[in-house]
Amino acid sequence: MRTSAWIAVTAVSLSAISVSYAKGAVPETTNGLEPLAPITAGEPTTNPVPEPTASQQEPSSQPEPSSSSEAPAGSSGTGTTKPNPKPTKTSGSDSTATTAPKPTTPPPPPEPVIKTVNSDVMTYKYGNLQLAVTFKDATITGVQVLIGDTNNGRADAYVALIKASVAAQGTKFGNYTGATYTTAVFKEALANAIAKR
Amino acid sequence: MAKDIYTSDLDLQKKRAVTLGSKKRFKREREKDTLEAIWVFSVVAVICFFLLEGGLPKVLTLQTILDATNRLSALVATNLLLVQVILISRAPWLEKVYGLDKTTRAHKQLGKPILYLLILHFASSIVAYSVRNKINVFDELGSMLGEFLSVVAALVSLLAFILVVISSLVAVRKRASYEVWYLIHLLSYVAIVLAIPHQFEIGTEIVDHPAGQMYWLSLYFFAAYNLIYFRILAPFLRAVFGRFRVTRATPEKNNTTSVYVSGRNIDKLQAKAGQFFMLRVLTWKQWWRPHPFSVSAKPTKDYIRFTIGNRGDDTAQLQNIKAGTRVMLEGPYGVFTEVVRTQPKVLLMAAGIGVAPIRALVASIAAKPGDVNVLYRVKDVKDAALLDELKEICEARGFNLVLSDGPSASERDSLSREELEKLEKDAILAIAPDVAYNDVFICGPIPWSRSVEKTLQKLNVPKHAIHSEEFAW
């Protein structure tokens, strides 16, 4: 390559890299997920902070809720985790979700069935993970972490993974860098809950 | 015999003019710059996608640095690996700009850097995870291998790449046979495929930029297309449908044979004088081992002629090739043609069997009488292949032909570099005193070519006017 061309290419490359860094390295990255947000106005996707800690959740009580008969929206499968204010907020928004879409959706369709399914408790490297997945008919509207380790940035991973699972309506999303094992077990639990629905 | 070959050459060349001048050179330089800029930008794009995803956070800790190293080395290595595949695909759009020897050299040069990046990726990923999990690296490696089958495949892939690079080191290649090198090299395709699952299972970003995904998908497909189509499918289909076969093999002088290959649509290959083909003889012993041979006469509608010297190895067997033998032709390759010529005056220098492309150029080059000088170096006049043809054509076209014989420099140990240079200078200046304003085409054994190139530079011939291609690799 001629020197002049080389200088030009280097200049363009360096500026592109530095602009990318400046845009990308902002602490809060804006992910291209917004357009894919679910019908429920994106509310539940932002809410489910993985507060519930593994310690208070005894697996013994968990495998059962899979019956998940709580069809009426209100309580959702998170009944056992009530100590935290946030999950209840989620369930609240879920209930509003049931009423909200009504005016907008055409009248003929029957009442959408809101249903929350708890996955089995998955055991992996960093302890256990259990998810509660909320469905409106067949659509995943929200995911909560019932049991799960929150150390080492895994709390952030849950937020991103929940977003991704709602956006993808399933397990077809990529890996959360730095939480590879958690991503894998999260997908497993999600698939389990979907299968149980 | 010779007559019918070059008269057809002459007819053809009368109809063609050739573009000359520095504008042509700059145009070629621009083409090269563009292609090189594209590949630099492809690497830059990958880095940008990574940064836009927030790959390198503002706050740098050991953990984030390790994570970033891990991902970035993998991304850049993958990108370069695909560039490497494209380089070896022999795609015409690339080959016609650089020539096959240059693209192959670039392919070779990329080998080690890619391996280092892959090893860096392997090491940093293990260390990054082990730091995060606060366990030692061996436990971490074990647990990753146990957890993800795709990581096992990727590790096998890395080992295969290491083997491929080791087998391609100059020192190893000198000792090991071509067969061993070739078989090991095929592993690299296996390695590329084995590495793909872990890229998808754990290598993807949770929120990939759609542009990034598109980029990778297109790059993979583009590399695969070039490799499969140009390297394998096109020559194969041409050979099958054209029924390419040897129609005649005529012994020329001691240890040289002219081989005529014919087939349907053989003129569609559009080989130019000075170009070469990879000739694949479709016999059980030789089908997987092609050899490069220059076209030694302007190709006609009916046949392409190669003149093959006996250098031991497979070329010895080719001396006795039977008419009717099926062959495959890959090519035409090379820019040892008028494509790179910018001056009206031309000096053609051949040594030994390197005369083949020179012979083709002499016949078809667009030039006035006196504009072309030919210097033909042989050990023994009795072995000078194609000499009669050369004499005839040069006489007919008014070109100056000088034959110099005697043992090669390597056989005359007494000769120092200075003395050799003096001899070469005298020989060149005797035939072309204005060599500094000539385009010089050199074809012969590598040590001889290198020596002549050096001498020419001492005679103020600019680098861009010296054209020499390597046929042995």
XYZ file of C-alpha atoms in Angstrom, chain A residues 1-2 5-6 9 12-13 16-17 20-27 29 31 33 125-126 152 160-161 164 173-178 180-181 184 187, chain B residues 26 29-30 33 36-37 40-41 44 47-48 51-54 56-58 71 129 132-135 140 143-144 147-148 201-207:
72
model
C 0.000 0.000 0.000
C 1.216 3.481 -0.797
C -3.213 5.588 1.347
C -1.831 3.938 4.444
C -6.666 4.271 6.213
C -10.059 6.653 9.438
C -9.573 3.431 11.411
C -13.771 4.961 13.941
C -12.364 2.965 16.839
C -17.021 3.454 18.864
C -15.322 3.378 22.207
C -16.777 6.708 23.234
C -20.282 5.576 22.272
C -19.995 2.063 23.584
C -18.176 2.607 26.845
C -20.896 4.788 28.378
C -21.715 3.002 31.632
C -25.326 0.916 27.188
C -29.233 -2.043 23.722
C -33.968 -4.174 22.445
C -21.974 -24.297 39.291
C -23.072 -21.229 41.213
C -20.344 -11.112 40.761
C -30.351 -8.544 30.554
C -31.358 -12.182 30.242
C -33.670 -10.982 26.019
C -30.707 -15.337 22.258
C -26.982 -15.011 22.664
C -24.660 -15.283 25.567
C -24.252 -12.743 28.347
C -20.516 -12.237 28.392
C -19.059 -12.919 31.796
C -21.794 -17.821 30.454
C -22.808 -20.544 32.868
C -26.844 -21.528 29.976
C -32.051 -20.863 29.200
C -1.337 4.308 -10.694
C -1.787 0.859 -7.323
C -5.252 2.222 -6.602
C -4.834 0.153 -2.088
C -5.938 -3.610 1.229
C -8.044 -0.830 2.742
C -7.981 -3.366 7.143
C -11.458 -1.883 7.538
C -11.563 -2.275 12.234
C -13.307 -3.921 16.693
C -15.931 -1.175 16.368
C -16.676 -1.445 21.318
C -20.196 -0.323 20.419
C -21.568 -3.251 22.350
C -19.755 -1.835 25.343
C -14.516 -2.152 26.838
C -16.123 -0.370 29.794
C -14.933 2.978 31.138
C -13.398 -11.482 23.086
C -13.234 -17.221 34.066
C -14.131 -14.575 38.264
C -14.777 -17.937 39.857
C -11.707 -17.737 42.066
C -10.490 -21.196 41.131
C -11.666 -23.794 35.253
C -15.188 -27.356 34.244
C -15.648 -25.538 30.932
C -19.999 -28.067 30.771
C -19.868 -27.208 27.089
C -23.253 -21.291 22.001
C -21.172 -19.058 24.234
C -19.455 -16.616 21.919
C -22.473 -14.597 20.894
C -23.474 -11.398 22.565
C -26.868 -11.296 24.183
C -27.672 -8.135 22.298
